[in-house]
PDB file of C-alpha atoms in Angstrom:
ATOM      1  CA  UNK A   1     -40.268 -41.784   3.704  1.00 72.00           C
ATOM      2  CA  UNK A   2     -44.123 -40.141   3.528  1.00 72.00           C
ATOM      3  CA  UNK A   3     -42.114 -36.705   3.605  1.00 76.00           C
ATOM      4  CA  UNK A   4     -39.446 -37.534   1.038  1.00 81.00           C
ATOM      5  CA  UNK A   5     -42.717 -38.201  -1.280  1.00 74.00           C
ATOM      6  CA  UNK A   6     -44.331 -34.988  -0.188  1.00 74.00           C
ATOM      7  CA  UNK A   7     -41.426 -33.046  -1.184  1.00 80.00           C
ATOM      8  CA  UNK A   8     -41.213 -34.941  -4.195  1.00 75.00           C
ATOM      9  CA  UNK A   9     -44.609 -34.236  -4.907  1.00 74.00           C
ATOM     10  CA  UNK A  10     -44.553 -30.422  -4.394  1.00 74.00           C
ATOM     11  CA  UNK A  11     -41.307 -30.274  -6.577  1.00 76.00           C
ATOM     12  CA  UNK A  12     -43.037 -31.832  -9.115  1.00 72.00           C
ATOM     13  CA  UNK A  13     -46.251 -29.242  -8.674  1.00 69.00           C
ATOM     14  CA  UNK A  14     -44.163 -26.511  -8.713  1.00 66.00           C
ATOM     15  CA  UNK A  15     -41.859 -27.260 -11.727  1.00 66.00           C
ATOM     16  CA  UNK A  16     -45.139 -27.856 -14.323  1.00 63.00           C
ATOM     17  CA  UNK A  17     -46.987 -24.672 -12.920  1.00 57.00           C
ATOM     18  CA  UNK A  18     -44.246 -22.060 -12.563  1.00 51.00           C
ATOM     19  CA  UNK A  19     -43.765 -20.910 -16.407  1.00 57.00           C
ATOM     20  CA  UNK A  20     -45.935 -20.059 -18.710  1.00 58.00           C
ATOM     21  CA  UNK A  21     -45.783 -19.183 -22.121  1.00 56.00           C
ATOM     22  CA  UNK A  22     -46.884 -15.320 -23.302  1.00 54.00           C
ATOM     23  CA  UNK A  23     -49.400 -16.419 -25.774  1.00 55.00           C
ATOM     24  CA  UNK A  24     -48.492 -12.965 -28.398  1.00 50.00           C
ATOM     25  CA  UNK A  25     -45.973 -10.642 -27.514  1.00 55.00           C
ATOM     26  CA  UNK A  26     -47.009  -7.053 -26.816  1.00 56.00           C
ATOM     27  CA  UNK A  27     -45.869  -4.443 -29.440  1.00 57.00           C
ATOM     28  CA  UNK A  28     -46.748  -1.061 -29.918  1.00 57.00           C
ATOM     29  CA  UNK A  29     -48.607   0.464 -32.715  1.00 63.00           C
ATOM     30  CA  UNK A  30     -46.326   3.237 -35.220  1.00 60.00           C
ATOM     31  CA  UNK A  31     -48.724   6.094 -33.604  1.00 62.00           C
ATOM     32  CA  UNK A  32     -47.708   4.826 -29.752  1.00 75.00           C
ATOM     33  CA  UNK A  33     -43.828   5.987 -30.402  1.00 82.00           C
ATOM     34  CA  UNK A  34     -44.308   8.828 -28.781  1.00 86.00           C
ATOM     35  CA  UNK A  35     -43.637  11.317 -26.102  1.00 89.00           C
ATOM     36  CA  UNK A  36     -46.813  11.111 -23.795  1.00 89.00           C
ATOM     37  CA  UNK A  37     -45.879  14.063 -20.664  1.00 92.00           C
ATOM     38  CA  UNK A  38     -42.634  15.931 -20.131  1.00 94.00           C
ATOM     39  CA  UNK A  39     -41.705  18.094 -17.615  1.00 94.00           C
ATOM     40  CA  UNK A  40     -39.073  20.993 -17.406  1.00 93.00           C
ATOM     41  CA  UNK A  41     -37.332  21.842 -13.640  1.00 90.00           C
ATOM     42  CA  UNK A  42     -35.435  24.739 -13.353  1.00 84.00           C
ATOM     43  CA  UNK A  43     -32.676  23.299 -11.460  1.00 70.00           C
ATOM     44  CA  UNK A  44     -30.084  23.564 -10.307  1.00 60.00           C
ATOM     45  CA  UNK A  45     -32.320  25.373  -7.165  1.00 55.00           C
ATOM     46  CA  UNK A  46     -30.557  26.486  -4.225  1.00 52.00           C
ATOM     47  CA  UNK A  47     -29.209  23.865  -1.588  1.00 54.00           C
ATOM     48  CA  UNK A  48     -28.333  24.933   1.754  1.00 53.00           C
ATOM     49  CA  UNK A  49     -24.996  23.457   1.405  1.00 55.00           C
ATOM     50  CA  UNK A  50     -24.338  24.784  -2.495  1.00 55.00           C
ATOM     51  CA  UNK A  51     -24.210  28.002  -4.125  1.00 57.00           C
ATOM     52  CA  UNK A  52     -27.132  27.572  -7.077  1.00 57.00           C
ATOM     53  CA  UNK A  53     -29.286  30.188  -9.015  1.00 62.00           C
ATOM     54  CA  UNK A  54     -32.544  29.759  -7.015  1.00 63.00           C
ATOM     55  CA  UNK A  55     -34.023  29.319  -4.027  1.00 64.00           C
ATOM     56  CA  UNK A  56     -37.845  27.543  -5.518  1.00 72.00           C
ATOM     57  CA  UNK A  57     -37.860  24.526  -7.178  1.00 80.00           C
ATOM     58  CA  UNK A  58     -40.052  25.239 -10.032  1.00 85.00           C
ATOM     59  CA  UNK A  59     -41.567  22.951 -12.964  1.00 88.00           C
ATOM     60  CA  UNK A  60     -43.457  23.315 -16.122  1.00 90.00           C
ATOM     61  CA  UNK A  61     -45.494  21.284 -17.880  1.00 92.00           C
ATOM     62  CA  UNK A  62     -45.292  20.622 -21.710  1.00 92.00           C
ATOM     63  CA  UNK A  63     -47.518  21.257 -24.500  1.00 91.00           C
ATOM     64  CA  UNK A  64     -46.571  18.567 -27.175  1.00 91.00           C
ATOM     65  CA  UNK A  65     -47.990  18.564 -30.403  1.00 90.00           C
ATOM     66  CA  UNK A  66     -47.753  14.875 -32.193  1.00 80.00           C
ATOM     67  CA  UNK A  67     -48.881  15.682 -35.752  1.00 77.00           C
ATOM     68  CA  UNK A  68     -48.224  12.372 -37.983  1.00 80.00           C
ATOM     69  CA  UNK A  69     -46.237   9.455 -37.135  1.00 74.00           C
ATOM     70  CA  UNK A  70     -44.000  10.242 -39.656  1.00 80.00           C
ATOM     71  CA  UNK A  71     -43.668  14.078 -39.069  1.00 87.00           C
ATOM     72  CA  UNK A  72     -41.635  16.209 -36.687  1.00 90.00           C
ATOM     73  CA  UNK A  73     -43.612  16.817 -33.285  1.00 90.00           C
ATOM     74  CA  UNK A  74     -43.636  19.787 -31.125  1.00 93.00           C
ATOM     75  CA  UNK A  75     -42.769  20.101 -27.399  1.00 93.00           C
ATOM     76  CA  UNK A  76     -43.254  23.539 -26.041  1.00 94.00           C
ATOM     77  CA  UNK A  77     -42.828  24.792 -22.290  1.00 94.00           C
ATOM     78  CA  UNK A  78     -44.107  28.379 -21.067  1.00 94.00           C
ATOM     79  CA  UNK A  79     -43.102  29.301 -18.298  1.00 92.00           C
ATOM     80  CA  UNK A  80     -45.840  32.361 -17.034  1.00 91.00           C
ATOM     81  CA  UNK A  81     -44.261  35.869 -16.989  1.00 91.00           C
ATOM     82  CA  UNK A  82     -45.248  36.009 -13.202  1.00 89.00           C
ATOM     83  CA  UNK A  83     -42.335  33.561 -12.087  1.00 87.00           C
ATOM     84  CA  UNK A  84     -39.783  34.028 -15.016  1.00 85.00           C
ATOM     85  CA  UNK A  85     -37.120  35.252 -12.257  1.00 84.00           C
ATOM     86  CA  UNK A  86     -36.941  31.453 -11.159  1.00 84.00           C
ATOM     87  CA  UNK A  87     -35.983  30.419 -14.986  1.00 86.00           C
ATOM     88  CA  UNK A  88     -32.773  29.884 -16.760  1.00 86.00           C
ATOM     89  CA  UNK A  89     -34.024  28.705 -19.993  1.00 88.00           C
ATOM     90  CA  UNK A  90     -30.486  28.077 -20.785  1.00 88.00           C
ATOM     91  CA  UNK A  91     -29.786  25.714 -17.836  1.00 88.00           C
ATOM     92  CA  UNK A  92     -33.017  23.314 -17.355  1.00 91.00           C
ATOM     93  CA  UNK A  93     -33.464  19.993 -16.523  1.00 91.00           C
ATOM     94  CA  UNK A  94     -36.017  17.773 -18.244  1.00 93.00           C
ATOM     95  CA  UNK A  95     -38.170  14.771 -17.605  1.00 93.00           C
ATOM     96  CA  UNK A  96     -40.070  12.503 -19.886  1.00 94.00           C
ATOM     97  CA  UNK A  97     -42.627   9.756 -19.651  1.00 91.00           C
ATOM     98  CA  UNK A  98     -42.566   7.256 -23.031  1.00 88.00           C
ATOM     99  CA  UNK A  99     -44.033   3.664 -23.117  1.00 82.00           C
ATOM    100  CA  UNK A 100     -41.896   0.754 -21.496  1.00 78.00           C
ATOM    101  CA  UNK A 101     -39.955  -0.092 -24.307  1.00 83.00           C
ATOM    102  CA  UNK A 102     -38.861   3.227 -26.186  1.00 88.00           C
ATOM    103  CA  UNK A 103     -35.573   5.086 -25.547  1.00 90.00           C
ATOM    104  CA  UNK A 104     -35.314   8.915 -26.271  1.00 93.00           C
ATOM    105  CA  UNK A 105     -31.732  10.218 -28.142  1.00 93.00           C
ATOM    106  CA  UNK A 106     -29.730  12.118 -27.098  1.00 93.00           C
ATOM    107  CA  UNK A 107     -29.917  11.564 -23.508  1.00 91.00           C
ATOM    108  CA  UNK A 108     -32.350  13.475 -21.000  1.00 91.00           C
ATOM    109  CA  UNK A 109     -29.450  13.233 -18.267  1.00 90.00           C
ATOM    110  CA  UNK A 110     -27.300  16.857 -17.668  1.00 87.00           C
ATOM    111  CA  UNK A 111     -28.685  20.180 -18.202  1.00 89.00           C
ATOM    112  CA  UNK A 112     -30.076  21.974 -21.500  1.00 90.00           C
ATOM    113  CA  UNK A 113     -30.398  25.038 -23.464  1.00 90.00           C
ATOM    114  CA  UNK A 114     -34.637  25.770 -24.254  1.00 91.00           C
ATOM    115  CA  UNK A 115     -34.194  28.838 -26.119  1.00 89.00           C
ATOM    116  CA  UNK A 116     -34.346  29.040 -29.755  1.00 87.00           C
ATOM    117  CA  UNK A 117     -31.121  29.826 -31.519  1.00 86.00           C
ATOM    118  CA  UNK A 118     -30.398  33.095 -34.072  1.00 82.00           C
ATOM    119  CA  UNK A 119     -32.653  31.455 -36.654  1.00 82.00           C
ATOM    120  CA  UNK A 120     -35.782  30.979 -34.523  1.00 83.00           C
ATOM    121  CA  UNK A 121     -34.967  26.964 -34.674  1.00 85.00           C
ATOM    122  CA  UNK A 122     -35.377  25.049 -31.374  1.00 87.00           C
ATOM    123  CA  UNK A 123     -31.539  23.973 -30.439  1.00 87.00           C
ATOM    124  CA  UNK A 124     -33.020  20.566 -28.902  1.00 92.00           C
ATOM    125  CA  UNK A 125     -34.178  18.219 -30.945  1.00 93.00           C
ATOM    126  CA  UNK A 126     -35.562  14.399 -29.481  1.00 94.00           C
ATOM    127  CA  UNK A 127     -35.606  11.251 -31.507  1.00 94.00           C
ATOM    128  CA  UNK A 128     -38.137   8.684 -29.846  1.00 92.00           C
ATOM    129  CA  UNK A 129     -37.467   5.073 -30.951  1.00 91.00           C
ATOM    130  CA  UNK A 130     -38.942   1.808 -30.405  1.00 87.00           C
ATOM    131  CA  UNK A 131     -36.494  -0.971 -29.683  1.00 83.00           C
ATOM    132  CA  UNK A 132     -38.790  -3.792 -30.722  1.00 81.00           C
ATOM    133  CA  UNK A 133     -39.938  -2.197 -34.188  1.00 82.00           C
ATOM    134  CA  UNK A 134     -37.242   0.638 -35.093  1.00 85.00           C
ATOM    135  CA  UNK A 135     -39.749   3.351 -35.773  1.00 88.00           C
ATOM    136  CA  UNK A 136     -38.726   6.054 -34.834  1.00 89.00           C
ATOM    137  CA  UNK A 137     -40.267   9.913 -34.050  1.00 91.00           C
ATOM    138  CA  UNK A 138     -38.858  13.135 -34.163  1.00 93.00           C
ATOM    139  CA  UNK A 139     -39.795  16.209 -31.627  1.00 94.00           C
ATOM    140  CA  UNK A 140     -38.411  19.716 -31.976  1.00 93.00           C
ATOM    141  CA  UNK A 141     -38.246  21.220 -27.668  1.00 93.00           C
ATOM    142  CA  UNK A 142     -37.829  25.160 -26.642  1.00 92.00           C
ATOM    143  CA  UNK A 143     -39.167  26.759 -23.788  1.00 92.00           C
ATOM    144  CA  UNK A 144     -40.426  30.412 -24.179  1.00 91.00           C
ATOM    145  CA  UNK A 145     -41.546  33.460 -21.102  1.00 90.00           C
ATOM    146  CA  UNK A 146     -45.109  34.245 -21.826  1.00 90.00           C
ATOM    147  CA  UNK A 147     -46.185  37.650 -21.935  1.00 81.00           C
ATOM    148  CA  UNK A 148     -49.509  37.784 -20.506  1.00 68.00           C
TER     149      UNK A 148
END
């Protein structure tokens, strides 16, 4: 009977201290809908067991430029002249870091094209949205060989 009571007792302890209440709900500020690192990989690289373009798995960092809330960022990768024979700018894969509860359109999954297009416009261009608010930011992305 004493451990029927225990049990009962622990149930009870359990059940009144396992939930609590968050006391304000964490949302972001406008200026937090953003793109805080990305990185560029120039896969595919060569597998032992695949035919690919290259044998180094390479990566860049980006430079991203945030301007306003409300204006269109920039996200810029250059990739140094000394290992631009490990880079397809037209076949890259890319990898971003936002806060917990954005989402980033179109998709980062697949490959994509870097290089600008025959009006000097960036042919990738990121929306960054929050799902709690609906604020959204835009980013224009091209990678370019630097020359020095």
């Amino acid at each position: 009977m004493k451990k029927i009571l225990y049990i009962a007792a622990a149930i009870a302890a359990l059940m009144t201290s396992s939930c609590k209440q968050v006391e304000m709900p964490f949302t972001h500020e406008d200026s937090d809908v953003k793109i805080t690192s990305m990185i560029m990989w120039n896969l595919p690289f060569r597998d032992p067991d695949a035919s690919s373009k290259f044998a180094v798995k390479e990566s860049v960092e980006a430079t991203i430029t945030h301007n306003n809330p409300d204006e269109v960022g920039e996200i810029v990768f250059i990739v140094p002249r000394s290992k631009r024979n490990l880079w397809d700018l037209t076949d890259v894969t890319l990898e971003a870091t936002v806060f917990y509860d954005l989402y980033i359109t179109p998709s980062l999954a697949g490959h994509h094209d870097l290089t600008l297009d025959d009006s000097d416009q960036p042919r990738l261009t990121l929306t960054v949205k929050s799902a709690r608010t609906g604020f959204e930011k835009k980013y224009r992305v091209h990678a370019e060989i630097s020359y020095d």
